[in-house]
Structure formats: C-alpha cells, structure tokens
PDB file of C-alpha atoms in Angstrom:
ATOM      1  CA  UNK A1125     156.929  68.385 126.912  1.00 62.00           C
ATOM      2  CA  UNK A1126     154.981  66.164 124.618  1.00 66.00           C
ATOM      3  CA  UNK A1127     151.894  66.358 126.906  1.00 68.00           C
ATOM      4  CA  UNK A1128     152.014  70.164 126.918  1.00 69.00           C
ATOM      5  CA  UNK A1129     152.262  70.222 123.124  1.00 58.00           C
ATOM      6  CA  UNK A1130     149.347  67.775 122.801  1.00 66.00           C
ATOM      7  CA  UNK A1131     147.232  69.745 125.280  1.00 65.00           C
ATOM      8  CA  UNK A1132     147.959  73.034 123.480  1.00 64.00           C
ATOM      9  CA  UNK A1133     147.092  71.460 120.151  1.00 61.00           C
ATOM     10  CA  UNK A1134     143.832  70.062 121.573  1.00 67.00           C
ATOM     11  CA  UNK A1135     142.857  73.469 123.003  1.00 66.00           C
ATOM     12  CA  UNK A1136     143.662  75.113 119.687  1.00 60.00           C
ATOM     13  CA  UNK A1137     141.518  72.613 117.783  1.00 60.00           C
ATOM     14  CA  UNK A1138     138.594  73.006 120.198  1.00 64.00           C
ATOM     15  CA  UNK A1139     138.724  76.792 120.009  1.00 62.00           C
ATOM     16  CA  UNK A1140     138.886  76.844 116.227  1.00 64.00           C
ATOM     17  CA  UNK A1141     135.954  74.448 115.807  1.00 58.00           C
ATOM     18  CA  UNK A1142     133.563  76.227 118.207  1.00 54.00           C
ATOM     19  CA  UNK A1143     132.592  79.080 115.834  1.00 56.00           C
ATOM     20  CA  UNK A1144     131.745  76.538 113.129  1.00 52.00           C
ATOM     21  CA  UNK A1145     129.319  74.789 115.472  1.00 51.00           C
ATOM     22  CA  UNK A1146     127.438  77.981 116.410  1.00 51.00           C
ATOM     23  CA  UNK A1147     124.523  78.639 114.037  1.00 55.00           C
ATOM     24  CA  UNK A1148     124.742  81.827 112.040  1.00 56.00           C
ATOM     25  CA  UNK A1149     122.450  84.604 113.110  1.00 51.00           C
ATOM     26  CA  UNK A1150     123.019  86.914 110.206  1.00 49.00           C
ATOM     27  CA  UNK A1151     120.156  89.070 109.027  1.00 50.00           C
ATOM     28  CA  UNK A1152     120.448  87.627 105.514  1.00 51.00           C
ATOM     29  CA  UNK A1153     119.479  84.118 106.530  1.00 48.00           C
ATOM     30  CA  UNK A1154     116.574  85.377 108.644  1.00 51.00           C
ATOM     31  CA  UNK A1155     115.279  87.740 105.979  1.00 51.00           C
ATOM     32  CA  UNK A1156     115.254  84.983 103.383  1.00 52.00           C
ATOM     33  CA  UNK A1157     113.141  82.790 105.653  1.00 52.00           C
ATOM     34  CA  UNK A1158     110.780  85.600 106.608  1.00 55.00           C
ATOM     35  CA  UNK A1159     110.305  86.607 102.957  1.00 58.00           C
ATOM     36  CA  UNK A1160     109.472  83.024 102.032  1.00 57.00           C
ATOM     37  CA  UNK A1161     106.769  82.926 104.709  1.00 64.00           C
ATOM     38  CA  UNK A1162     105.356  86.385 103.994  1.00 73.00           C
ATOM     39  CA  UNK A1163     102.155  86.632 101.986  1.00 84.00           C
ATOM     40  CA  UNK A1164     102.247  88.612  98.777  1.00 89.00           C
ATOM     41  CA  UNK A1165     100.291  91.855  99.058  1.00 88.00           C
ATOM     42  CA  UNK A1166      97.757  92.690  96.378  1.00 85.00           C
ATOM     43  CA  UNK A1167      98.468  95.643  94.084  1.00 85.00           C
ATOM     44  CA  UNK A1168      97.497  99.089  95.361  1.00 87.00           C
ATOM     45  CA  UNK A1169      94.492 100.719  93.685  1.00 90.00           C
ATOM     46  CA  UNK A1170      95.426 104.178  92.398  1.00 93.00           C
ATOM     47  CA  UNK A1171      93.203 106.695  90.652  1.00 95.00           C
ATOM     48  CA  UNK A1172      94.552 108.347  87.520  1.00 96.00           C
ATOM     49  CA  UNK A1173      95.039 112.100  87.191  1.00 96.00           C
ATOM     50  CA  UNK A1174      92.055 112.288  84.848  1.00 97.00           C
ATOM     51  CA  UNK A1175      89.853 110.375  87.306  1.00 97.00           C
ATOM     52  CA  UNK A1176      90.888 112.752  90.093  1.00 97.00           C
ATOM     53  CA  UNK A1177      89.999 115.747  87.891  1.00 97.00           C
ATOM     54  CA  UNK A1178      86.578 114.236  87.142  1.00 97.00           C
ATOM     55  CA  UNK A1179      85.983 113.591  90.839  1.00 97.00           C
ATOM     56  CA  UNK A1180      87.039 117.128  91.771  1.00 97.00           C
ATOM     57  CA  UNK A1181      84.665 118.512  89.155  1.00 96.00           C
ATOM     58  CA  UNK A1182      81.778 116.419  90.482  1.00 96.00           C
ATOM     59  CA  UNK A1183      82.575 117.436  94.062  1.00 96.00           C
ATOM     60  CA  UNK A1184      82.577 121.125  92.995  1.00 96.00           C
ATOM     61  CA  UNK A1185      79.168 120.705  91.339  1.00 96.00           C
ATOM     62  CA  UNK A1186      77.812 119.316  94.603  1.00 95.00           C
ATOM     63  CA  UNK A1187      79.415 122.070  96.672  1.00 95.00           C
ATOM     64  CA  UNK A1188      81.706 119.648  98.522  1.00 96.00           C
ATOM     65  CA  UNK A1189      84.962 121.034  97.101  1.00 95.00           C
ATOM     66  CA  UNK A1190      85.972 124.617  96.348  1.00 93.00           C
ATOM     67  CA  UNK A1191      89.470 124.112  94.941  1.00 91.00           C
ATOM     68  CA  UNK A1192      90.700 123.860  91.365  1.00 93.00           C
ATOM     69  CA  UNK A1193      90.525 120.699  89.263  1.00 93.00           C
ATOM     70  CA  UNK A1194      94.251 119.970  89.472  1.00 94.00           C
ATOM     71  CA  UNK A1195      94.228 116.182  89.262  1.00 95.00           C
ATOM     72  CA  UNK A1196      96.044 115.960  92.596  1.00 95.00           C
ATOM     73  CA  UNK A1197      94.477 114.650  95.776  1.00 94.00           C
ATOM     74  CA  UNK A1198      95.206 117.465  98.198  1.00 94.00           C
ATOM     75  CA  UNK A1199      93.722 117.902 101.662  1.00 96.00           C
ATOM     76  CA  UNK A1200      90.712 119.843 100.339  1.00 95.00           C
ATOM     77  CA  UNK A1201      89.974 117.096  97.792  1.00 96.00           C
ATOM     78  CA  UNK A1202      90.187 114.416 100.473  1.00 96.00           C
ATOM     79  CA  UNK A1203      87.856 116.400 102.735  1.00 96.00           C
ATOM     80  CA  UNK A1204      85.354 116.701  99.874  1.00 96.00           C
ATOM     81  CA  UNK A1205      85.632 112.984  99.195  1.00 97.00           C
ATOM     82  CA  UNK A1206      84.920 112.207 102.841  1.00 97.00           C
ATOM     83  CA  UNK A1207      81.778 114.348 102.733  1.00 96.00           C
ATOM     84  CA  UNK A1208      80.696 112.674  99.477  1.00 97.00           C
ATOM     85  CA  UNK A1209      81.328 109.187 100.821  1.00 97.00           C
ATOM     86  CA  UNK A1210      79.401 109.927 104.004  1.00 96.00           C
ATOM     87  CA  UNK A1211      76.473 111.374 102.046  1.00 95.00           C
ATOM     88  CA  UNK A1212      76.388 108.335  99.730  1.00 95.00           C
ATOM     89  CA  UNK A1213      76.599 105.826 102.573  1.00 96.00           C
ATOM     90  CA  UNK A1214      79.879 104.258 101.525  1.00 96.00           C
ATOM     91  CA  UNK A1215      82.962 103.645 103.642  1.00 96.00           C
ATOM     92  CA  UNK A1216      84.551 107.009 104.478  1.00 96.00           C
ATOM     93  CA  UNK A1217      88.229 106.871 103.459  1.00 94.00           C
ATOM     94  CA  UNK A1218      88.939 110.200 101.798  1.00 95.00           C
ATOM     95  CA  UNK A1219      90.484 108.340  98.864  1.00 94.00           C
ATOM     96  CA  UNK A1220      89.355 107.619  95.341  1.00 95.00           C
ATOM     97  CA  UNK A1221      88.958 103.879  95.668  1.00 94.00           C
ATOM     98  CA  UNK A1222      87.094 101.632  93.282  1.00 95.00           C
ATOM     99  CA  UNK A1223      83.758 101.896  95.107  1.00 96.00           C
ATOM    100  CA  UNK A1224      83.876 105.690  95.166  1.00 97.00           C
ATOM    101  CA  UNK A1225      84.780 105.947  91.475  1.00 97.00           C
ATOM    102  CA  UNK A1226      81.976 103.568  90.541  1.00 96.00           C
ATOM    103  CA  UNK A1227      79.480 105.505  92.704  1.00 96.00           C
ATOM    104  CA  UNK A1228      80.573 108.703  90.916  1.00 96.00           C
ATOM    105  CA  UNK A1229      80.092 106.942  87.528  1.00 96.00           C
ATOM    106  CA  UNK A1230      83.740 107.582  86.641  1.00 97.00           C
ATOM    107  CA  UNK A1231      85.014 104.824  84.308  1.00 97.00           C
ATOM    108  CA  UNK A1232      87.783 102.545  85.545  1.00 95.00           C
ATOM    109  CA  UNK A1233      90.887 101.777  83.525  1.00 95.00           C
ATOM    110  CA  UNK A1234      91.468  98.230  82.294  1.00 94.00           C
ATOM    111  CA  UNK A1235      94.194  97.788  84.897  1.00 93.00           C
ATOM    112  CA  UNK A1236      91.822  98.911  87.664  1.00 92.00           C
ATOM    113  CA  UNK A1237      89.105  96.564  86.407  1.00 92.00           C
ATOM    114  CA  UNK A1238      91.533  93.650  86.626  1.00 90.00           C
ATOM    115  CA  UNK A1239      92.215  94.272  90.316  1.00 87.00           C
TER     116      UNK A1239
END
C-alpha cells in the first residue's frame, strides 16, 4: 500500500511540475521582444490644408487640375500632381511630399523643415 501511495504521489508531482518547465508561448512575451528589435519609423510627412489649396491652385493655373481648391487631396488632385511631377522630372507619387512642395515654391512649415 505504501508503494502505491508513493508511486501516486510521484506521478502527481511529475505531472504538476511539467507545465512549469514548458516555456511560455504567449503573444505578450513575443510582442515585447519583437518591439524591442523593431526599428523606429520616421514621422510621416503630411501637407497642410493650406499647402494643398496652394498646390491645387497652381495645378489649375497649369491646366493639370479642374476641380475646386478644397484643401483635400482627392483623386483628381492626385492625378494632377502625378502629371505635374512627371512634367517636372521628379518622382511620380501623386502626393504632396517635400520635394513636390519645394518644386512648387510652396513654403514648408517648421515641423516639415525639421523632418
């Protein structure tokens, strides 16, 4: 009887200690490690509403955009920007990036200059 009790106790101890020996595979521990190894992305360059209006106005003067000067980059504005960028020999993105604003002689904000 004593051997059965000892064997049952040994099995119980082995079974209870096995989960402690298995490494955790929770998403929290993995995400902490992956975040520590990830490189920090630079800030995203964004044109202001006023800069977009100025660009739309310039594009209208050149006949590359027929919409209103809304200050929002809609599909027609992006198409006009692509035509402008192609004509000026700069990378065609359809966005108001720093290079495009400078080519259009539209002043950058202090925050944009710091980027």
